[in-house]
Amino acid sequence: MTESTKNATLTIDGNSYDLPIYSPTTGPDVIDIRKLYSSAGVFTYDPGFTSTASCDSTITFIDGDKGELLHRGYPIDQLASKSHYLEVCYLLLYGALPTAAELEDFEGTITRHTMIHEQMHNFFRGFRRDAHPMATMVGVVGAMSAFYQDSSDIADPRQREIASHRMVAKMPTIAAMAYKYSIGQPFVYPRNDLDYASNFLHMCFSVPAEEYVVDPILARAMDRIFTLHADHEQNASTSTVRLASSSGANPFACIAAGIACLWGPAHGGANQACLEMLKEIGTPDRIPEYIARAKDKDDPFRLMGFGHRVYKNFDPRATVMKQSADEVLDLLGIENNPILQVAKELEAAALADPYFADKKLFPNVDFYSGIILEAMGLPTSMFTPIFAVSRTVGWISQWKEQFDDPQQKIGRPRQLYLGETERNYVDVENR
Ligand code: ACO
């Protein structure tokens, strides 16, 4: 925590209260209201936390107006073009880019943690085959607390580190197993000779009956999807992980809570919802109808893959993802894909419409990631699990940071109560 540089003064009923202001290394100043209730007897009201910082952090910085996303100071477009997912994982977890020796050591550690406890296979088999893979993942990741008790003691820094490595390493295995189970194919064990993204594709697409050769362009595109989703500061699922962790819950339970939050269509579920929407639109001639629906106040329909709580200009991840989508479709020779056609024309129609411009609604990363995953042959139900695989390192880095924070307390928001005041119970026969 930095020293306060100036104060804000709040006046209530003629009484003034000084509130310290902190200046971050970059971004807007923050008013410290922690002592407000004890000194002034009032709460602040901020549903959706649109103006509230819940912690201090050194991991990720976003400037939504400029369309800027930095991990430990490095711009996301540089990381997406010059780095790769496991190096970004190291950066997020440890705060600096690794040396060649540190990277080799880290990659070796992650690679050697990719298998899951064999008994967990039975756990998978308890689910219905038609379960959504996110449902399976919430359950299986929560169950890791039962299988990896030797890294559940959060008071021990070494156990916390092992839990971090286990989470990053095992998540692709768990997501791929959830997929294989849903299509009735045998589970595929991880391979240590493959890089992180290639190994994931191998576990999703190979079958024992024939050899599967991973295409390096597809592996690169998958690695980019992982990299672009790796962290996004205090978003809904990360805040969920931090809140769950603030009670002292074990890391596997906290990440399961993050997965549950990510599932929703306003967050990680948007990539699945976006592709389903593009399929529902079907042909470009129906685009005006859907644009009209998105603008209609009486219709709950929203253009999926458009808009963002923080980015109000453009989503820098979407720019890289769009380029990746073009590369993958080119490689796979998909030129006249009707969904892609709808996506391109919908994007152009929305960007030209004053409604979307006035409300600063632009395509977000999920608008393009779904197109890539569809082209690779993954079903829409796997889009959000892949997001969960990518974001695990962000969740776990933020979880790890919490332990070094002396300000850390159990999270406990207050409320504006608008219910009944005290009243006496009435016996049922007298109501
Ligand atoms: N389509 C049509 N109108 C929209 C959309 C949209 N996608 N998004 C926002 N609006 C409108 C709202 O109706 C609202 O209009 P109003 O001011 O007339 O009431 C205005 O824009 C502001 O919207 P809010 O919901 O207040 O903005 P908020 O910051 O709370 O929501 C969110 C952001 C949830 C991402 C929203 O834009 C949305 O639902 N988008 C579609 C889902 C999506 O793509 N989510 C992915 C987010 S990125 C990620 O998780 C990786």
GROMACS .gro file of C-alpha atoms and ligand atoms in nm:
model
  482
    1MET     CA    1   0.000   0.000   0.000
    2THR     CA    2   0.135   0.346  -0.092
    3GLU     CA    3   0.135   0.650   0.141
    4SER     CA    4  -0.159   0.886   0.108
    5THR     CA    5  -0.063   1.198  -0.089
    6LYS     CA    6  -0.377   1.407  -0.045
    7ASN     CA    7  -0.720   1.395   0.116
    8ALA     CA    8  -1.081   1.413   0.002
    9THR     CA    9  -1.329   1.581   0.236
   10LEU     CA   10  -1.677   1.443   0.274
   11THR     CA   11  -1.938   1.661   0.443
   12ILE     CA   12  -2.248   1.504   0.596
   13ASP     CA   13  -2.498   1.715   0.793
   14GLY     CA   14  -2.236   1.985   0.847
   15ASN     CA   15  -1.970   1.742   0.974
   16SER     CA   16  -1.653   1.699   0.766
   17TYR     CA   17  -1.453   1.380   0.731
   18ASP     CA   18  -1.107   1.359   0.574
   19LEU     CA   19  -1.050   1.056   0.356
   20PRO     CA   20  -0.696   0.967   0.242
   21ILE     CA   21  -0.634   0.949  -0.133
   22TYR     CA   22  -0.375   0.709  -0.278
   23SER     CA   23  -0.210   0.752  -0.616
   24PRO     CA   24  -0.143   0.429  -0.807
   25THR     CA   25   0.160   0.384  -1.033
   26THR     CA   26  -0.085   0.440  -1.320
   27GLY     CA   27  -0.462   0.486  -1.335
   28PRO     CA   28  -0.709   0.695  -1.135
   29ASP     CA   29  -0.658   0.792  -0.770
   30VAL     CA   30  -0.836   0.588  -0.503
   31ILE     CA   31  -1.019   0.729  -0.200
   32ASP     CA   32  -0.974   0.519   0.116
   33ILE     CA   33  -1.315   0.479   0.281
   34ARG     CA   34  -1.219   0.199   0.520
   35LYS     CA   35  -1.270   0.415   0.831
   36LEU     CA   36  -1.583   0.588   0.697
   37TYR     CA   37  -1.834   0.377   0.890
   38SER     CA   38  -1.647   0.396   1.219
   39SER     CA   39  -1.601   0.773   1.192
   40ALA     CA   40  -1.917   0.890   1.010
   41GLY     CA   41  -2.158   0.597   1.063
   42VAL     CA   42  -2.240   0.565   0.689
   43PHE     CA   43  -2.172   0.307   0.421
   44THR     CA   44  -2.100   0.370   0.054
   45TYR     CA   45  -2.334   0.220  -0.206
   46ASP     CA   46  -2.185   0.068  -0.522
   47PRO     CA   47  -2.372  -0.234  -0.663
   48GLY     CA   48  -2.158  -0.402  -0.928
   49PHE     CA   49  -1.844  -0.235  -0.779
   50THR     CA   50  -1.828   0.015  -1.065
   51SER     CA   51  -1.630   0.264  -0.851
   52THR     CA   52  -1.479   0.045  -0.583
   53ALA     CA   53  -1.126  -0.096  -0.559
   54SER     CA   54  -1.141  -0.414  -0.351
   55CYS     CA   55  -0.764  -0.461  -0.310
   56ASP     CA   56  -0.429  -0.333  -0.422
   57SER     CA   57  -0.249  -0.538  -0.684
   58THR     CA   58   0.068  -0.536  -0.895
   59ILE     CA   59  -0.039  -0.795  -1.152
   60THR     CA   60  -0.256  -0.644  -1.427
   61PHE     CA   61  -0.348  -0.292  -1.534
   62ILE     CA   62  -0.633  -0.198  -1.766
   63ASP     CA   63  -0.713   0.145  -1.909
   64GLY     CA   64  -1.056   0.091  -2.058
   65ASP     CA   65  -1.069   0.425  -2.241
   66LYS     CA   66  -0.732   0.375  -2.409
   67GLY     CA   67  -0.794   0.002  -2.473
   68GLU     CA   68  -0.478  -0.085  -2.280
   69LEU     CA   69  -0.405  -0.413  -2.100
   70LEU     CA   70  -0.070  -0.463  -1.925
   71HIS     CA   71   0.052  -0.772  -1.737
   72ARG     CA   72   0.325  -0.672  -1.491
   73GLY     CA   73   0.371  -0.368  -1.719
   74TYR     CA   74   0.401  -0.557  -2.050
   75PRO     CA   75   0.135  -0.475  -2.317
   76ILE     CA   76  -0.086  -0.770  -2.412
   77ASP     CA   77  -0.017  -0.732  -2.787
   78GLN     CA   78   0.360  -0.773  -2.724
   79LEU     CA   79   0.300  -1.077  -2.505
   80ALA     CA   80   0.060  -1.229  -2.760
   81SER     CA   81   0.304  -1.182  -3.049
   82LYS     CA   82   0.645  -1.239  -2.882
   83SER     CA   83   0.581  -1.458  -2.578
   84HIS     CA   84   0.380  -1.773  -2.515
   85TYR     CA   85   0.133  -1.890  -2.253
   86LEU     CA   86   0.366  -2.062  -2.005
   87GLU     CA   87   0.605  -1.768  -2.006
   88VAL     CA   88   0.307  -1.538  -1.937
   89CYS     CA   89   0.203  -1.775  -1.656
   90TYR     CA   90   0.548  -1.733  -1.500
   91LEU     CA   91   0.525  -1.356  -1.542
   92LEU     CA   92   0.186  -1.341  -1.372
   93LEU     CA   93   0.283  -1.577  -1.090
   94TYR     CA   94   0.630  -1.443  -1.012
   95GLY     CA   95   0.620  -1.079  -1.130
   96ALA     CA   96   0.906  -1.079  -1.386
   97LEU     CA   97   0.989  -1.244  -1.718
   98PRO     CA   98   1.189  -1.563  -1.651
   99THR     CA   99   1.550  -1.618  -1.753
  100ALA     CA  100   1.602  -1.906  -1.996
  101ALA     CA  101   1.694  -2.136  -1.704
  102GLU     CA  102   1.394  -2.027  -1.496
  103LEU     CA  103   1.161  -2.081  -1.791
  104GLU     CA  104   1.300  -2.427  -1.860
  105ASP     CA  105   1.262  -2.521  -1.496
  106PHE     CA  106   0.904  -2.382  -1.479
  107GLU     CA  107   0.799  -2.557  -1.801
  108GLY     CA  108   0.945  -2.882  -1.668
  109THR     CA  109   0.754  -2.847  -1.342
  110ILE     CA  110   0.422  -2.772  -1.514
  111THR     CA  111   0.472  -3.054  -1.767
  112ARG     CA  112   0.537  -3.305  -1.487
  113HIS     CA  113   0.217  -3.211  -1.301
  114THR     CA  114  -0.026  -3.260  -1.592
  115MET     CA  115  -0.159  -3.604  -1.500
  116ILE     CA  116  -0.443  -3.624  -1.250
  117HIS     CA  117  -0.489  -3.877  -0.971
  118GLU     CA  118  -0.610  -4.196  -1.141
  119GLN     CA  119  -0.901  -4.229  -0.900
  120MET     CA  120  -1.038  -3.900  -1.031
  121HIS     CA  121  -1.134  -4.089  -1.348
  122ASN     CA  122  -1.406  -4.256  -1.143
  123PHE     CA  123  -1.524  -3.917  -1.030
  124PHE     CA  124  -1.572  -3.812  -1.396
  125ARG     CA  125  -1.769  -4.127  -1.465
  126GLY     CA  126  -2.026  -4.026  -1.203
  127PHE     CA  127  -2.149  -3.742  -1.425
  128ARG     CA  128  -2.418  -3.776  -1.691
  129ARG     CA  129  -2.267  -3.782  -2.039
  130ASP     CA  130  -2.482  -3.485  -2.142
  131ALA     CA  131  -2.360  -3.267  -1.854
  132HIS     CA  132  -2.218  -2.931  -1.961
  133PRO     CA  133  -1.835  -2.958  -1.935
  134MET     CA  134  -1.840  -2.651  -1.706
  135ALA     CA  135  -2.065  -2.842  -1.462
  136THR     CA  136  -1.815  -3.128  -1.467
  137MET     CA  137  -1.523  -2.888  -1.419
  138VAL     CA  138  -1.678  -2.710  -1.119
  139GLY     CA  139  -1.728  -3.051  -0.956
  140VAL     CA  140  -1.392  -3.205  -1.047
  141VAL     CA  141  -1.183  -2.899  -0.956
  142GLY     CA  142  -1.366  -2.869  -0.621
  143ALA     CA  143  -1.294  -3.239  -0.567
  144MET     CA  144  -0.920  -3.178  -0.610
  145SER     CA  145  -0.925  -3.070  -0.243
  146ALA     CA  146  -1.003  -3.432  -0.163
  147PHE     CA  147  -0.721  -3.569  -0.382
  148TYR     CA  148  -0.441  -3.318  -0.318
  149GLN     CA  149  -0.460  -3.262   0.055
  150ASP     CA  150  -0.081  -3.234   0.068
  151SER     CA  151  -0.103  -2.892  -0.102
  152SER     CA  152  -0.412  -2.758   0.072
  153ASP     CA  153  -0.245  -2.600   0.375
  154ILE     CA  154  -0.265  -2.233   0.284
  155ALA     CA  155  -0.041  -2.133   0.576
  156ASP     CA  156   0.256  -2.312   0.413
  157PRO     CA  157   0.411  -2.109   0.123
  158ARG     CA  158   0.560  -2.423  -0.037
  159GLN     CA  159   0.220  -2.596  -0.039
  160ARG     CA  160   0.068  -2.282  -0.190
  161GLU     CA  161   0.328  -2.291  -0.467
  162ILE     CA  162   0.269  -2.661  -0.538
  163ALA     CA  163  -0.107  -2.597  -0.550
  164SER     CA  164  -0.043  -2.315  -0.803
  165HIS     CA  165   0.162  -2.545  -1.026
  166ARG     CA  166  -0.093  -2.822  -0.996
  167MET     CA  167  -0.378  -2.592  -1.096
  168VAL     CA  168  -0.203  -2.454  -1.408
  169ALA     CA  169  -0.081  -2.802  -1.510
  170LYS     CA  170  -0.395  -3.009  -1.450
  171MET     CA  171  -0.662  -2.773  -1.578
  172PRO     CA  172  -0.614  -2.861  -1.950
  173THR     CA  173  -0.624  -3.231  -1.859
  174ILE     CA  174  -0.949  -3.182  -1.667
  175ALA     CA  175  -1.110  -2.974  -1.945
  176ALA     CA  176  -1.008  -3.227  -2.213
  177MET     CA  177  -1.138  -3.516  -2.000
  178ALA     CA  178  -1.471  -3.335  -1.952
  179TYR     CA  179  -1.491  -3.308  -2.332
  180LYS     CA  180  -1.391  -3.668  -2.402
  181TYR     CA  181  -1.642  -3.792  -2.145
  182SER     CA  182  -1.921  -3.585  -2.303
  183ILE     CA  183  -1.861  -3.742  -2.647
  184GLY     CA  184  -1.812  -4.096  -2.517
  185GLN     CA  185  -1.446  -4.129  -2.618
  186PRO     CA  186  -1.168  -4.266  -2.395
  187PHE     CA  187  -0.969  -4.023  -2.185
  188VAL     CA  188  -0.632  -3.934  -2.341
  189TYR     CA  189  -0.333  -3.901  -2.108
  190PRO     CA  190  -0.110  -3.591  -2.135
  191ARG     CA  191   0.217  -3.612  -2.327
  192ASN     CA  192   0.532  -3.457  -2.182
  193ASP     CA  193   0.698  -3.407  -2.521
  194LEU     CA  194   0.432  -3.158  -2.630
  195ASP     CA  195   0.403  -2.792  -2.538
  196TYR     CA  196   0.108  -2.675  -2.327
  197ALA     CA  197  -0.129  -2.584  -2.613
  198SER     CA  198  -0.032  -2.882  -2.836
  199ASN     CA  199  -0.082  -3.116  -2.544
  200PHE     CA  200  -0.432  -2.976  -2.488
  201LEU     CA  201  -0.525  -3.024  -2.855
  202HIS     CA  202  -0.381  -3.375  -2.841
  203MET     CA  203  -0.589  -3.463  -2.532
  204CYS     CA  204  -0.903  -3.325  -2.701
  205PHE     CA  205  -0.863  -3.469  -3.050
  206SER     CA  206  -0.650  -3.781  -3.046
  207VAL     CA  207  -0.800  -4.129  -3.018
  208PRO     CA  208  -0.619  -4.458  -2.943
  209ALA     CA  209  -0.709  -4.594  -3.288
  210GLU     CA  210  -0.488  -4.361  -3.490
  211GLU     CA  211  -0.209  -4.111  -3.464
  212TYR     CA  212  -0.299  -3.744  -3.424
  213VAL     CA  213  -0.046  -3.487  -3.541
  214VAL     CA  214  -0.094  -3.142  -3.389
  215ASP     CA  215  -0.083  -2.862  -3.649
  216PRO     CA  216   0.162  -2.596  -3.523
  217ILE     CA  217  -0.059  -2.311  -3.653
  218LEU     CA  218  -0.357  -2.443  -3.458
  219ALA     CA  219  -0.135  -2.493  -3.151
  220ARG     CA  220  -0.016  -2.133  -3.185
  221ALA     CA  221  -0.376  -2.010  -3.214
  222MET     CA  222  -0.473  -2.210  -2.904
  223ASP     CA  223  -0.171  -2.073  -2.718
  224ARG     CA  224  -0.284  -1.721  -2.811
  225ILE     CA  225  -0.635  -1.789  -2.685
  226PHE     CA  226  -0.480  -1.904  -2.355
  227THR     CA  227  -0.248  -1.600  -2.342
  228LEU     CA  228  -0.518  -1.344  -2.421
  229HIS     CA  229  -0.746  -1.475  -2.146
  230ALA     CA  230  -0.475  -1.531  -1.882
  231ASP     CA  231  -0.571  -1.248  -1.645
  232HIS     CA  232  -0.794  -0.944  -1.638
  233GLU     CA  233  -0.747  -0.786  -1.293
  234GLN     CA  234  -1.051  -0.778  -1.060
  235ASN     CA  235  -1.319  -0.919  -1.294
  236ALA     CA  236  -1.619  -1.112  -1.157
  237SER     CA  237  -1.459  -1.458  -1.141
  238THR     CA  238  -1.127  -1.330  -1.002
  239SER     CA  239  -1.311  -1.131  -0.736
  240THR     CA  240  -1.506  -1.449  -0.658
  241VAL     CA  241  -1.180  -1.639  -0.610
  242ARG     CA  242  -1.044  -1.363  -0.385
  243LEU     CA  243  -1.367  -1.348  -0.182
  244ALA     CA  244  -1.377  -1.726  -0.138
  245SER     CA  245  -1.010  -1.725  -0.042
  246SER     CA  246  -1.058  -1.441   0.209
  247SER     CA  247  -1.235  -1.687   0.439
  248GLY     CA  248  -0.930  -1.918   0.435
  249ALA     CA  249  -1.083  -2.173   0.196
  250ASN     CA  250  -0.838  -2.410   0.022
  251PRO     CA  251  -0.711  -2.318  -0.328
  252PHE     CA  252  -0.903  -2.588  -0.515
  253ALA     CA  253  -1.234  -2.479  -0.358
  254CYS     CA  254  -1.154  -2.115  -0.447
  255ILE     CA  255  -1.079  -2.197  -0.813
  256ALA     CA  256  -1.398  -2.406  -0.834
  257ALA     CA  257  -1.586  -2.094  -0.716
  258GLY     CA  258  -1.412  -1.892  -0.992
  259ILE     CA  259  -1.515  -2.149  -1.254
  260ALA     CA  260  -1.877  -2.130  -1.136
  261CYS     CA  261  -1.876  -1.751  -1.172
  262LEU     CA  262  -1.704  -1.760  -1.511
  263TRP     CA  263  -1.979  -1.986  -1.649
  264GLY     CA  264  -2.238  -1.704  -1.672
  265PRO     CA  265  -2.319  -1.555  -2.016
  266ALA     CA  266  -2.229  -1.200  -1.902
  267HIS     CA  267  -1.873  -1.325  -1.834
  268GLY     CA  268  -1.697  -1.635  -1.970
  269GLY     CA  269  -2.016  -1.789  -2.106
  270ALA     CA  270  -2.031  -1.509  -2.364
  271ASN     CA  271  -1.813  -1.693  -2.619
  272GLN     CA  272  -2.058  -1.985  -2.629
  273ALA     CA  273  -2.357  -1.748  -2.630
  274CYS     CA  274  -2.198  -1.544  -2.910
  275LEU     CA  275  -2.148  -1.837  -3.143
  276GLU     CA  276  -2.498  -1.967  -3.071
  277MET     CA  277  -2.631  -1.620  -3.156
  278LEU     CA  278  -2.436  -1.613  -3.487
  279LYS     CA  279  -2.579  -1.955  -3.576
  280GLU     CA  280  -2.929  -1.841  -3.483
  281ILE     CA  281  -2.895  -1.533  -3.707
  282GLY     CA  282  -2.783  -1.775  -3.977
  283THR     CA  283  -2.772  -1.544  -4.280
  284PRO     CA  284  -2.663  -1.179  -4.321
  285ASP     CA  285  -3.012  -1.068  -4.430
  286ARG     CA  286  -3.139  -1.132  -4.075
  287ILE     CA  287  -2.880  -0.903  -3.912
  288PRO     CA  288  -3.102  -0.588  -3.911
  289GLU     CA  289  -3.369  -0.782  -3.717
  290TYR     CA  290  -3.116  -0.876  -3.444
  291ILE     CA  291  -2.965  -0.527  -3.432
  292ALA     CA  292  -3.317  -0.389  -3.382
  293ARG     CA  293  -3.380  -0.639  -3.103
  294ALA     CA  294  -3.053  -0.546  -2.928
  295LYS     CA  295  -3.159  -0.180  -2.934
  296ASP     CA  296  -3.515  -0.246  -2.814
  297LYS     CA  297  -3.544  -0.156  -2.444
  298ASP     CA  298  -3.836  -0.400  -2.403
  299ASP     CA  299  -3.638  -0.694  -2.544
  300PRO     CA  300  -3.383  -0.853  -2.306
  301PHE     CA  301  -3.173  -0.967  -2.607
  302ARG     CA  302  -2.816  -0.829  -2.621
  303LEU     CA  303  -2.557  -0.867  -2.894
  304MET     CA  304  -2.332  -1.131  -2.742
  305GLY     CA  305  -1.962  -1.057  -2.777
  306PHE     CA  306  -2.029  -0.683  -2.769
  307GLY     CA  307  -1.965  -0.445  -2.483
  308HIS     CA  308  -1.741  -0.460  -2.181
  309ARG     CA  309  -1.758  -0.322  -1.830
  310VAL     CA  310  -1.411  -0.170  -1.853
  311TYR     CA  311  -1.318  -0.132  -2.223
  312LYS     CA  312  -1.511   0.163  -2.363
  313ASN     CA  313  -1.310   0.214  -2.682
  314PHE     CA  314  -1.182  -0.120  -2.801
  315ASP     CA  315  -1.077  -0.448  -2.643
  316PRO     CA  316  -0.703  -0.491  -2.719
  317ARG     CA  317  -0.743  -0.868  -2.693
  318ALA     CA  318  -1.010  -0.858  -2.966
  319THR     CA  319  -0.763  -0.696  -3.210
  320VAL     CA  320  -0.514  -0.985  -3.171
  321MET     CA  321  -0.789  -1.246  -3.165
  322LYS     CA  322  -0.937  -1.115  -3.489
  323GLN     CA  323  -0.596  -1.156  -3.657
  324SER     CA  324  -0.569  -1.510  -3.517
  325ALA     CA  325  -0.918  -1.593  -3.647
  326ASP     CA  326  -0.814  -1.485  -3.999
  327GLU     CA  327  -0.498  -1.702  -3.979
  328VAL     CA  328  -0.684  -2.013  -3.859
  329LEU     CA  329  -0.962  -1.982  -4.115
  330ASP     CA  330  -0.702  -1.931  -4.386
  331LEU     CA  331  -0.509  -2.240  -4.275
  332LEU     CA  332  -0.821  -2.452  -4.265
  333GLY     CA  333  -0.933  -2.317  -4.601
  334ILE     CA  334  -1.259  -2.185  -4.457
  335GLU     CA  335  -1.338  -1.897  -4.690
  336ASN     CA  336  -1.711  -1.904  -4.728
  337ASN     CA  337  -1.808  -2.004  -4.380
  338PRO     CA  338  -2.164  -1.868  -4.328
  339ILE     CA  339  -2.108  -1.803  -3.956
  340LEU     CA  340  -1.797  -1.603  -4.030
  341GLN     CA  341  -1.986  -1.409  -4.293
  342VAL     CA  342  -2.258  -1.326  -4.040
  343ALA     CA  343  -1.991  -1.233  -3.782
  344LYS     CA  344  -1.813  -0.995  -4.022
  345GLU     CA  345  -2.132  -0.826  -4.140
  346LEU     CA  346  -2.277  -0.806  -3.788
  347GLU     CA  347  -1.958  -0.642  -3.664
  348ALA     CA  348  -1.970  -0.386  -3.949
  349ALA     CA  349  -2.344  -0.316  -3.902
  350ALA     CA  350  -2.310  -0.268  -3.525
  351LEU     CA  351  -2.002  -0.045  -3.554
  352ALA     CA  352  -2.186   0.175  -3.804
  353ASP     CA  353  -2.494   0.207  -3.581
  354PRO     CA  354  -2.508   0.518  -3.355
  355TYR     CA  355  -2.671   0.313  -3.072
  356PHE     CA  356  -2.354   0.103  -3.028
  357ALA     CA  357  -2.119   0.399  -3.086
  358ASP     CA  358  -2.305   0.618  -2.830
  359LYS     CA  359  -2.297   0.345  -2.568
  360LYS     CA  360  -1.935   0.261  -2.651
  361LEU     CA  361  -2.015  -0.099  -2.739
  362PHE     CA  362  -1.739  -0.272  -2.939
  363PRO     CA  363  -1.665  -0.638  -3.014
  364ASN     CA  364  -1.490  -0.798  -2.719
  365VAL     CA  365  -1.241  -1.087  -2.720
  366ASP     CA  366  -1.521  -1.344  -2.714
  367PHE     CA  367  -1.664  -1.225  -3.042
  368TYR     CA  368  -1.363  -1.377  -3.225
  369SER     CA  369  -1.244  -1.658  -2.994
  370GLY     CA  370  -1.561  -1.859  -3.058
  371ILE     CA  371  -1.504  -1.843  -3.435
  372ILE     CA  372  -1.153  -1.988  -3.394
  373LEU     CA  373  -1.264  -2.265  -3.161
  374GLU     CA  374  -1.555  -2.357  -3.389
  375ALA     CA  375  -1.316  -2.374  -3.687
  376MET     CA  376  -1.086  -2.605  -3.487
  377GLY     CA  377  -1.377  -2.845  -3.442
  378LEU     CA  378  -1.456  -2.780  -3.077
  379PRO     CA  379  -1.823  -2.774  -2.976
  380THR     CA  380  -1.963  -2.450  -2.829
  381SER     CA  381  -1.997  -2.617  -2.488
  382MET     CA  382  -1.614  -2.633  -2.470
  383PHE     CA  383  -1.559  -2.260  -2.526
  384THR     CA  384  -1.608  -2.155  -2.163
  385PRO     CA  385  -1.402  -2.450  -2.024
  386ILE     CA  386  -1.114  -2.330  -2.248
  387PHE     CA  387  -1.154  -1.982  -2.103
  388ALA     CA  388  -1.139  -2.142  -1.755
  389VAL     CA  389  -0.814  -2.322  -1.846
  390SER     CA  390  -0.660  -1.990  -1.958
  391ARG     CA  391  -0.785  -1.782  -1.662
  392THR     CA  392  -0.669  -2.033  -1.400
  393VAL     CA  393  -0.324  -1.871  -1.388
  394GLY     CA  394  -0.483  -1.529  -1.333
  395TRP     CA  395  -0.702  -1.662  -1.053
  396ILE     CA  396  -0.412  -1.840  -0.889
  397SER     CA  397  -0.175  -1.540  -0.924
  398GLN     CA  398  -0.431  -1.312  -0.761
  399TRP     CA  399  -0.496  -1.577  -0.495
  400LYS     CA  400  -0.121  -1.600  -0.429
  401GLU     CA  401  -0.089  -1.219  -0.409
  402GLN     CA  402  -0.359  -1.205  -0.143
  403PHE     CA  403  -0.137  -1.393   0.101
  404ASP     CA  404   0.137  -1.129   0.079
  405ASP     CA  405  -0.107  -0.848   0.148
  406PRO     CA  406  -0.110  -0.733   0.513
  407GLN     CA  407  -0.444  -0.552   0.446
  408GLN     CA  408  -0.609  -0.886   0.363
  409LYS     CA  409  -0.932  -0.943   0.561
  410ILE     CA  410  -1.238  -1.158   0.509
  411GLY     CA  411  -1.448  -0.993   0.236
  412ARG     CA  412  -1.778  -0.872   0.375
  413PRO     CA  413  -1.974  -0.607   0.178
  414ARG     CA  414  -2.250  -0.410   0.351
  415GLN     CA  415  -2.596  -0.327   0.212
  416LEU     CA  416  -2.863  -0.061   0.174
  417TYR     CA  417  -3.147  -0.232   0.360
  418LEU     CA  418  -3.492  -0.151   0.219
  419GLY     CA  419  -3.695  -0.428   0.385
  420GLU     CA  420  -3.943  -0.423   0.674
  421THR     CA  421  -3.839  -0.274   1.006
  422GLU     CA  422  -3.890  -0.491   1.317
  423ARG     CA  423  -4.240  -0.637   1.348
  424ASN     CA  424  -4.401  -0.904   1.566
  425TYR     CA  425  -4.460  -1.259   1.455
  426VAL     CA  426  -4.829  -1.343   1.387
  427ASP     CA  427  -4.957  -1.697   1.448
  428VAL     CA  428  -5.064  -1.875   1.128
  429GLU     CA  429  -5.436  -1.882   1.222
  430ASN     CA  430  -5.437  -1.505   1.264
  431ARG     CA  431  -5.280  -1.409   0.926
  432ACO     N1  432  -2.607  -0.533  -2.674
  432ACO     C1  433  -2.697  -0.432  -2.666
  432ACO     N2  434  -2.695  -0.336  -2.570
  432ACO     C2  435  -2.600  -0.345  -2.477
  432ACO     C3  436  -2.502  -0.447  -2.478
  432ACO     C4  437  -2.508  -0.544  -2.581
  432ACO     N3  438  -2.419  -0.641  -2.587
  432ACO     N4  439  -2.418  -0.430  -2.375
  432ACO     C5  440  -2.460  -0.321  -2.308
  432ACO     N5  441  -2.570  -0.269  -2.371
  432ACO     C6  442  -2.641  -0.146  -2.333
  432ACO     C7  443  -2.727  -0.171  -2.210
  432ACO     O1  444  -2.859  -0.208  -2.244
  432ACO     C8  445  -2.723  -0.034  -2.142
  432ACO     O2  446  -2.816   0.049  -2.207
  432ACO     P1  447  -2.890   0.167  -2.123
  432ACO     O3  448  -2.782   0.260  -2.077
  432ACO     O4  449  -2.984   0.229  -2.224
  432ACO     O5  450  -2.961   0.100  -2.009
  432ACO     C9  451  -2.582   0.017  -2.172
  432ACO     O6  452  -2.543  -0.051  -2.294
  432ACO    C10  453  -2.480  -0.014  -2.063
  432ACO     O7  454  -2.486  -0.153  -2.034
  432ACO     P2  455  -2.459  -0.215  -1.889
  432ACO     O8  456  -2.524  -0.350  -1.880
  432ACO     O9  457  -2.494  -0.114  -1.784
  432ACO    O10  458  -2.302  -0.229  -1.893
  432ACO     P3  459  -2.216  -0.324  -1.801
  432ACO    O11  460  -2.082  -0.263  -1.794
  432ACO    O12  461  -2.286  -0.353  -1.673
  432ACO    O13  462  -2.213  -0.462  -1.884
  432ACO    C11  463  -2.147  -0.642  -2.019
  432ACO    C12  464  -2.105  -0.509  -1.953
  432ACO    C13  465  -2.206  -0.738  -1.915
  432ACO    C14  466  -2.022  -0.709  -2.081
  432ACO    C15  467  -2.252  -0.611  -2.130
  432ACO    O14  468  -2.198  -0.524  -2.228
  432ACO    C16  469  -2.306  -0.738  -2.196
  432ACO    O15  470  -2.400  -0.799  -2.143
  432ACO     N6  471  -2.247  -0.780  -2.314
  432ACO    C17  472  -2.286  -0.903  -2.378
  432ACO    C18  473  -2.221  -1.021  -2.308
  432ACO    C19  474  -2.072  -1.031  -2.336
  432ACO    O16  475  -2.027  -1.024  -2.450
  432ACO     N7  476  -1.994  -1.055  -2.228
  432ACO    C20  477  -1.849  -1.076  -2.240
  432ACO    C21  478  -1.774  -0.978  -2.158
  432ACO     S1  479  -1.601  -0.997  -2.193
  432ACO    C22  480  -1.549  -1.126  -2.103
  432ACO    O17  481  -1.604  -1.170  -2.006
  432ACO    C23  482  -1.422  -1.187  -2.150
   0.00000   0.00000   0.00000
